[in-house]
C-alpha cells in the first residue's frame, strides 16, 4: 500500500480511538505502531520502540516539566492559591464584578508557579467559586470567568506546553518564556475588561461585597509575598544567567516547598499528595510523549511532513492566510484533544511548513518563537471553546450546580477578547518579540 494512504489510515484510526474514549496516548501509539509495522517489519518496530523510549525518557531538558508541576502542587497544597485570591478580593472585591476580577488576578499569579491550564482552573475554582456563589454571583459569570482565567496558567510563564514546544522545535526556553509574558498580561487585562463591561451591562450578575479596611488589605497582601519572591527568584535567575530553566524549575520547586512549610499549611499528607499528583501528571505527560513519538516516527516514513511543507511552499496563497488556517485548525482540534497532545502530534508536521514561509521578514529563530506563542494562544482558545472546552469540564466538575450550557454562554465574551488578542499577535509580532529582543 502507498505510504501516504497508510498515513491517512493512521489519522483515521487515531480519531476513531479517540471517539471511543481510548486514552489519548494509546490512541496515538496504536495506529502509529501498526503503521510503522506495515511499512517496515517486526524487527524494525521493536528497535523503534526500544530506541524511542530510551531517547525520550533520558532527555535532561524534559525534567523541567515534573519540576514545574511539583512547584504548582506545593503551591496548591500549601494554601498559596487561597492567599492569592484573598489578597486580590481584598483590593477589588468591593467593586461590581470584583470577585470575578480577583479570580482572574489570582489565576494569573498562580500561573506564575504552575504552568498548567487545567491545574490552574481546578485550583482557583475550588477557592473562588464558593466565595462568588456566597455573594450572589451568577453561575454563568462565575464559571465562565474561572474557565477562561484558567488559560492564564499556560500563558503566564512557566508554561508546560511552551516547554514542550521548545523541545520539539529546539528553541530557547527562556526566550519563549519572555515572548509569552506580554501576551499573558494582555490576556489578563482583556478578561478584566470583559468582566467590567458585562457587569455594567447586566448589574444583577454580580453583587459588590463590602469594602475591606485598609489594615486588613495590607495583611492579605502580605500573604502573597512568597509567590512574588519565587517568581522573581526563578525568572530573575534565568534571565540573569544564574541558572538554566531546568535549574530554575528546581529552585522554584524548593522555594515553593519552603514557603508552604513556613505557612504551616503543608503537612506530611500534603507533601505525599504533592509528589503523588506530580507523579501521576508526569506519567500521563510522558505516556503522551511516547504515543506521539510513535505516531510521528510513522508519519516520517510516509514522508507526509515533507510533502506538506513542499505543498505549502508552492501554494499561491498569502503566507499569513496559511498561518490563519493553521490557527483555525488548532481551535477545532482543541475540541477533542488537550494542549499537550495537540502540540506533540502536530508540531513535527506543521512546524517545517511554517518555517518555509516568508513572514514579516523574521529570521528563523524569531519566526519559531512567534509561531510558538500563536500556537499557545490558539490552544488556549480551544481549552474553553464549545462544544468541548476542557477547562469548562474541569470548572463544572467543581461547580456542579451550574449547567454546562450556562458556562458555554458565559465564555463567549472572553473568547472574543482571545480572538482579538490572537489577531493582534498575528499582525503585530513585535507584541511578543519586543521583550525577547530587549532581554537578549
Coordinates of C-alpha atoms in Angstrom, one line a residue:
X1 CA 0.0 0.0 0.0
X2 CA 1.1 3.5 -0.7
X3 CA 2.7 5.0 2.4
X4 CA 0.6 8.1 2.0
X5 CA -2.5 6.1 2.3
X6 CA -1.1 4.4 5.4
X7 CA -0.6 7.8 6.9
X8 CA -4.2 8.8 6.2
X9 CA -5.4 5.5 7.7
X10 CA -3.3 6.1 10.8
X11 CA -5.0 9.5 11.3
X12 CA -8.4 7.9 10.8
X13 CA -7.6 5.2 13.3
X14 CA -6.4 7.7 15.9
X15 CA -9.6 9.8 15.6
X16 CA -11.8 6.6 15.8
X17 CA -10.0 5.5 19.0
X18 CA -10.4 9.0 20.5
X19 CA -14.1 8.9 19.7
X20 CA -14.3 5.6 21.6
X21 CA -12.7 7.4 24.6
X22 CA -9.4 5.5 24.4
X23 CA -6.7 7.4 26.4
X24 CA -5.0 9.9 24.0
X25 CA -1.6 8.3 24.5
X26 CA -2.9 4.9 23.4
X27 CA -5.0 6.5 20.6
X28 CA -1.8 7.8 19.1
X29 CA 0.5 4.9 19.9
X30 CA -1.6 2.0 18.5
X31 CA -2.1 3.4 14.9
X32 CA 1.4 4.7 14.9
X33 CA 2.9 1.3 15.8
X34 CA 0.6 -0.5 13.3
X35 CA 1.5 1.9 10.6
X36 CA 5.2 1.6 11.3
X37 CA 5.0 -2.2 11.2
X38 CA 3.1 -2.1 7.9
X39 CA 5.8 0.0 6.3
X40 CA 8.8 -1.9 7.8
X41 CA 8.8 -5.3 9.7
X42 CA 8.7 -6.8 13.1
X43 CA 12.3 -6.3 14.0
X44 CA 12.3 -2.6 12.9
X45 CA 9.2 -1.9 15.0
X46 CA 10.8 -3.5 18.1
X47 CA 14.0 -1.5 17.6
X48 CA 12.0 1.7 17.2
X49 CA 10.0 1.0 20.4
X50 CA 13.2 0.4 22.3
X51 CA 15.0 3.4 20.9
X52 CA 12.1 5.8 21.2
X53 CA 11.6 5.1 24.9
X54 CA 15.2 5.4 25.8
X55 CA 15.7 8.6 23.7
X56 CA 12.6 10.3 25.1
X57 CA 12.9 9.4 28.8
X58 CA 16.6 10.3 29.1
X59 CA 16.2 13.9 27.8
X60 CA 17.6 16.1 30.6
X61 CA 15.6 19.2 29.5
X62 CA 12.3 17.3 30.0
X63 CA 13.0 17.2 33.7
X64 CA 11.7 20.8 33.8
X65 CA 8.1 19.5 33.3
X66 CA 7.8 17.5 36.6
X67 CA 9.7 20.2 38.5
X68 CA 7.2 22.9 37.4
X69 CA 4.3 20.6 38.1
X70 CA 5.8 19.9 41.6
X71 CA 6.0 23.6 42.2
X72 CA 2.3 24.0 41.4
X73 CA 1.4 21.1 43.6
X74 CA 3.3 22.6 46.6
X75 CA 1.6 25.9 46.0
X76 CA -1.8 24.2 45.9
X77 CA -1.3 22.0 49.0
X78 CA 0.3 24.9 50.9
X79 CA -2.7 27.2 50.5
X80 CA -0.9 29.8 48.4
X81 CA -3.7 29.8 45.9
X82 CA -6.2 30.7 48.6
X83 CA -3.9 33.6 49.8
X84 CA -3.7 34.9 46.2
X85 CA -7.5 35.0 45.9
X86 CA -8.0 36.6 49.3
X87 CA -5.5 39.3 48.6
X88 CA -7.0 40.1 45.2
X89 CA -10.5 40.1 46.6
X90 CA -9.5 42.4 49.5
X91 CA -8.5 45.1 46.9
X92 CA -11.1 44.7 44.2
X93 CA -13.9 42.7 45.7
X94 CA -16.0 45.8 46.6
X95 CA -16.5 46.9 43.0
X96 CA -19.1 45.3 40.8
X97 CA -17.7 42.0 39.5
X98 CA -14.7 42.4 41.8
X99 CA -14.7 38.8 43.0
X100 CA -14.6 37.6 39.4
X101 CA -11.7 40.1 38.7
X102 CA -10.0 38.7 41.8
X103 CA -10.3 35.2 40.4
X104 CA -8.6 36.3 37.2
X105 CA -5.8 38.1 39.0
X106 CA -5.2 35.1 41.3
X107 CA -5.3 32.7 38.3
X108 CA -2.6 34.9 36.6
X109 CA -0.5 34.9 39.8
X110 CA -1.0 31.2 40.3
X111 CA 0.0 30.6 36.7
X112 CA 3.4 32.0 37.6
X113 CA 4.1 28.9 39.7
X114 CA 2.0 26.3 38.0
X115 CA 2.4 26.0 34.2
X116 CA -0.9 24.0 33.6
X117 CA -4.2 25.4 32.4
X118 CA -6.3 22.5 33.8
X119 CA -4.5 22.7 37.2
X120 CA -5.0 26.5 37.4
X121 CA -8.7 26.2 36.6
X122 CA -9.2 23.4 39.1
X123 CA -7.3 25.1 41.9
X124 CA -8.7 28.6 41.6
X125 CA -12.3 27.2 41.1
X126 CA -12.1 25.4 44.5
X127 CA -11.1 28.6 46.2
X128 CA -13.0 31.3 44.3
X129 CA -16.3 29.7 43.3
X130 CA -17.7 29.2 46.8
X131 CA -17.0 32.9 47.6
X132 CA -18.6 34.1 44.4
X133 CA -21.6 31.9 45.0
X134 CA -22.0 33.1 48.6
X135 CA -22.0 36.7 47.4
X136 CA -24.8 36.0 44.9
X137 CA -22.8 36.0 41.7
X138 CA -24.4 34.5 38.6
X139 CA -23.3 30.9 38.0
X140 CA -22.8 31.7 34.3
X141 CA -20.4 34.6 35.1
X142 CA -18.5 32.8 37.8
X143 CA -17.8 29.6 35.9
X144 CA -17.1 31.3 32.6
X145 CA -14.6 33.6 34.4
X146 CA -12.9 30.6 36.1
X147 CA -12.7 28.5 32.9
X148 CA -11.2 31.5 30.9
X149 CA -8.9 32.6 33.7
X150 CA -7.5 29.1 33.9
X151 CA -5.9 29.5 30.4
X152 CA -3.6 32.0 32.0
X153 CA -1.9 29.0 33.6
X154 CA -0.2 28.3 30.2
X155 CA 0.1 31.9 29.0
X156 CA 1.9 33.2 32.1
X157 CA 5.4 31.6 32.3
X158 CA 6.3 29.0 33.3
X159 CA 4.2 27.1 30.8
X160 CA 4.4 23.3 30.3
X161 CA 3.1 23.4 26.7
X162 CA 5.7 26.0 25.9
X163 CA 8.4 23.8 27.3
X164 CA 7.2 21.0 25.1
X165 CA 7.2 23.3 22.1
X166 CA 10.7 24.5 22.8
X167 CA 12.0 20.9 23.0
X168 CA 10.1 19.8 19.8
X169 CA 11.4 22.7 17.8
X170 CA 14.8 23.1 19.5
X171 CA 14.2 26.6 20.7
X172 CA 15.5 28.5 23.7
X173 CA 13.0 28.0 26.6
X174 CA 14.0 31.3 28.3
X175 CA 13.3 33.3 25.1
X176 CA 9.9 31.6 24.7
X177 CA 9.0 32.4 28.3
X178 CA 9.9 36.1 27.7
X179 CA 7.8 36.1 24.5
X180 CA 4.8 34.8 26.4
X181 CA 5.0 37.4 29.1
X182 CA 3.3 40.3 27.3
X183 CA 0.5 38.2 25.7
X184 CA -0.2 36.7 29.1
X185 CA -0.6 40.2 30.7
X186 CA -2.8 41.3 27.8
X187 CA -5.0 38.2 28.2
X188 CA -5.4 39.1 31.9
X189 CA -6.3 42.7 31.2
X190 CA -8.7 41.6 28.5
X191 CA -10.6 39.3 30.9
X192 CA -10.8 42.1 33.4
X193 CA -12.3 44.5 30.8
X194 CA -14.8 41.8 29.8
X195 CA -15.9 41.3 33.4
X196 CA -16.3 45.1 33.9
X197 CA -18.3 45.5 30.7
X198 CA -20.6 42.5 31.3
X199 CA -21.3 43.6 34.9
X200 CA -22.0 47.1 33.8
X201 CA -24.4 45.8 31.1
X202 CA -26.1 43.3 33.5
X203 CA -25.5 44.5 37.1
X204 CA -27.6 41.7 38.5
X205 CA -24.9 39.2 37.6
X206 CA -22.6 40.3 40.3
X207 CA -23.2 41.9 43.7
X208 CA -20.4 44.0 45.2
X209 CA -19.1 42.9 48.6
X210 CA -18.4 45.2 51.5
X211 CA -15.1 47.2 51.3
X212 CA -12.3 45.7 53.3
X213 CA -10.5 48.0 55.7
X214 CA -7.0 49.0 54.6
X215 CA -5.2 47.3 57.5
X216 CA -6.9 44.1 56.5
X217 CA -5.9 44.6 52.9
X218 CA -2.2 45.0 53.8
X219 CA -2.4 41.9 55.9
X220 CA -3.9 40.0 53.0
X221 CA -1.3 41.4 50.6
X222 CA 1.5 40.2 53.0
X223 CA 0.3 36.7 52.4
X224 CA 1.3 36.7 48.7
X225 CA 4.9 37.8 49.1
X226 CA 6.2 34.2 48.7
X227 CA 4.7 34.0 45.2
X228 CA 6.3 37.3 44.2
X229 CA 9.6 36.2 45.7
X230 CA 9.6 32.8 44.0
X231 CA 8.7 34.4 40.6
X232 CA 11.5 37.0 40.9
X233 CA 14.0 34.3 42.1
X234 CA 13.2 31.9 39.3
X235 CA 12.9 34.2 36.4
X236 CA 15.4 36.7 37.6
X237 CA 17.9 33.9 38.0
X238 CA 17.1 32.5 34.5
X239 CA 17.4 35.9 32.7
X240 CA 20.3 37.0 34.9
X241 CA 22.2 33.9 33.8
X242 CA 22.5 32.4 37.2
X243 CA 20.9 29.1 36.2
X244 CA 19.2 27.4 33.3
X245 CA 15.4 26.9 33.0
X246 CA 15.7 23.4 34.4
X247 CA 17.7 24.6 37.4
X248 CA 15.3 27.5 37.8
X249 CA 12.4 25.0 38.0
X250 CA 14.3 23.1 40.7
X251 CA 14.9 26.3 42.6
X252 CA 11.3 27.3 42.2
X253 CA 10.0 23.9 43.5
X254 CA 12.3 24.1 46.5
X255 CA 11.3 27.8 47.2
X256 CA 7.6 26.9 47.0
X257 CA 8.1 24.0 49.3
X258 CA 9.9 26.2 51.9
X259 CA 7.2 28.9 51.6
X260 CA 4.4 26.3 52.1
X261 CA 6.1 24.7 55.1
X262 CA 6.7 28.2 56.6
X263 CA 3.0 28.9 56.4
X264 CA 2.4 25.7 58.4
X265 CA -0.2 24.6 55.9
X266 CA 1.8 21.8 54.2
X267 CA 1.8 18.8 56.4
X268 CA 3.1 15.3 55.8
X269 CA -0.1 14.2 54.0
X270 CA 0.1 17.3 51.8
X271 CA 3.7 16.5 50.8
X272 CA 2.6 13.0 49.9
X273 CA -0.3 14.3 47.8
X274 CA 2.1 16.8 46.1
X275 CA 4.5 14.1 45.0
X276 CA 1.8 11.7 44.1
X277 CA 0.0 14.3 42.0
X278 CA 3.2 15.3 40.3
X279 CA 4.0 11.6 39.5
X280 CA 0.5 11.0 38.1
X281 CA 0.5 14.0 35.8
X282 CA 4.2 13.5 34.8
X283 CA 3.4 9.9 33.9
X284 CA 0.4 11.0 31.8
X285 CA 2.6 13.6 30.0
X286 CA 5.4 11.2 29.2
X287 CA 3.0 8.5 28.0
X288 CA 1.6 11.1 25.6
X289 CA 5.1 11.8 24.6
X290 CA 5.7 8.2 23.7
X291 CA 2.4 7.9 21.9
X292 CA 3.2 11.0 19.8
X293 CA 6.7 9.9 19.1
X294 CA 5.4 6.6 17.7
X295 CA 2.9 8.4 15.5
X296 CA 5.4 10.9 14.3
X297 CA 8.0 8.3 13.5
X298 CA 5.5 6.5 11.3
X299 CA 4.4 9.8 9.7
X300 CA 8.1 10.5 8.9
X301 CA 8.2 7.2 7.0
X302 CA 5.2 8.2 4.9
X303 CA 7.0 11.5 4.1
X304 CA 3.8 13.4 4.9
X305 CA 5.6 16.3 6.8
X306 CA 8.0 16.8 3.9
X307 CA 5.2 16.6 1.3
X308 CA 3.1 19.0 3.4
X309 CA 6.0 21.5 3.6
X310 CA 6.6 21.3 -0.1
X311 CA 2.9 21.7 -0.9
X312 CA 2.6 24.7 1.4
X313 CA 5.7 26.3 0.0
X314 CA 4.3 26.2 -3.6
X315 CA 0.8 27.4 -2.7
X316 CA -0.1 30.7 -4.4
X317 CA -1.6 32.0 -1.2
X318 CA -0.5 34.7 1.2
X319 CA 1.7 33.2 4.0
X320 CA -0.5 34.9 6.7
X321 CA -3.5 33.1 5.3
X322 CA -1.8 29.8 5.7
X323 CA -0.9 30.6 9.3
X324 CA -4.5 31.7 9.9
X325 CA -5.8 28.3 8.6
X326 CA -3.3 26.5 10.9
X327 CA -4.7 28.5 13.9
X328 CA -8.3 27.6 13.0
X329 CA -7.2 24.0 12.8
X330 CA -5.8 24.2 16.3
X331 CA -9.1 25.7 17.6
X332 CA -11.0 22.8 16.1
X333 CA -8.5 20.2 17.3
X334 CA -8.9 21.7 20.8
X335 CA -12.4 20.4 20.8
X336 CA -11.3 16.8 21.1
X337 CA -7.7 16.9 22.4
X338 CA -5.7 18.5 25.3
X339 CA -3.0 21.1 24.6
X340 CA 0.0 18.7 25.0
X341 CA -1.4 16.1 22.7
X342 CA -2.2 18.7 20.1
X343 CA 1.3 20.1 20.1
X344 CA 3.1 16.8 20.3
X345 CA 1.1 15.4 17.3
X346 CA 1.0 18.5 15.1
X347 CA 4.2 20.5 15.7
X348 CA 6.6 17.9 14.0
X349 CA 4.3 18.0 10.9
X350 CA 3.3 21.7 10.7
X351 CA 6.5 23.4 12.0
X352 CA 8.6 22.7 8.9
X353 CA 5.8 24.0 6.7
X354 CA 5.6 27.3 8.7
X355 CA 9.3 27.7 8.8
X356 CA 9.4 27.6 5.0
X357 CA 7.2 30.7 4.7
X358 CA 8.3 34.3 4.5
X359 CA 6.6 36.0 7.4
X360 CA 7.2 39.7 8.3
X361 CA 10.9 39.4 7.4
X362 CA 11.6 37.4 10.6
X363 CA 14.7 35.4 10.9
X364 CA 14.2 31.6 11.6
X365 CA 14.6 31.9 15.4
X366 CA 12.2 34.8 15.8
X367 CA 9.7 33.2 13.4
X368 CA 9.8 30.0 15.5
X369 CA 9.2 31.9 18.8
X370 CA 6.4 34.0 17.3
X371 CA 4.7 30.9 15.9
X372 CA 5.0 29.1 19.3
X373 CA 3.2 32.0 21.0
X374 CA 0.5 32.0 18.4
X375 CA 0.0 28.2 18.9
X376 CA -0.1 28.7 22.6
X377 CA -2.8 31.3 22.4
X378 CA -4.8 29.4 19.9
X379 CA -4.6 26.2 22.0
X380 CA -5.9 28.3 24.9
X381 CA -9.0 29.2 22.9
X382 CA -9.6 25.5 22.3
X383 CA -9.5 24.9 26.0
X384 CA -12.7 27.0 26.6
X385 CA -14.5 27.0 23.2
X386 CA -17.6 24.9 22.7
X387 CA -18.5 22.1 22.1
X388 CA -15.9 20.6 24.4
X389 CA -13.5 23.0 26.1
X390 CA -11.6 21.0 28.6
X391 CA -11.4 23.9 31.1
X392 CA -15.2 24.2 31.1
X393 CA -15.5 20.5 32.1
X394 CA -12.9 21.0 34.9
X395 CA -14.7 24.0 36.3
X396 CA -18.1 22.3 36.1
X397 CA -16.8 19.3 37.9
X398 CA -16.5 21.6 40.9
X399 CA -19.5 23.9 40.2
X400 CA -21.9 21.0 39.7
X401 CA -24.9 23.3 40.3
X402 CA -24.3 25.3 37.2
X403 CA -25.5 23.8 33.9
X404 CA -22.6 23.4 31.4
X405 CA -24.7 25.2 28.8
X406 CA -24.7 28.3 31.0
X407 CA -20.9 28.2 31.2
X408 CA -20.6 28.0 27.5
X409 CA -22.9 31.0 27.1
X410 CA -20.7 32.9 29.5
X411 CA -17.4 32.2 27.8
X412 CA -18.3 33.9 24.5
X413 CA -17.3 37.5 25.6
X414 CA -14.0 36.1 26.9
X415 CA -13.4 34.2 23.7
X416 CA -14.0 37.5 21.8
X417 CA -11.0 39.1 23.6
X418 CA -9.0 35.9 22.9
X419 CA -9.6 36.2 19.2
X420 CA -8.8 40.0 19.1
X421 CA -5.6 39.4 21.0
X422 CA -4.5 36.5 18.8
X423 CA -5.2 38.5 15.6
X424 CA -3.2 41.4 17.1
X425 CA -0.3 39.0 17.7
X426 CA -0.7 37.6 14.2
X427 CA -0.4 41.1 12.5
X428 CA 2.0 42.7 15.1
X429 CA 4.7 40.1 16.0
X430 CA 6.5 42.8 18.0
X431 CA 3.9 42.4 20.8
X432 CA 5.6 39.2 21.8
X433 CA 9.0 39.6 20.2
X434 CA 9.8 43.0 21.7
X435 CA 10.7 41.7 25.1
X436 CA 12.8 38.9 23.6
X437 CA 14.8 41.5 21.7
X438 CA 15.1 43.7 24.7
X439 CA 16.4 40.9 27.0
X440 CA 18.5 39.0 24.6

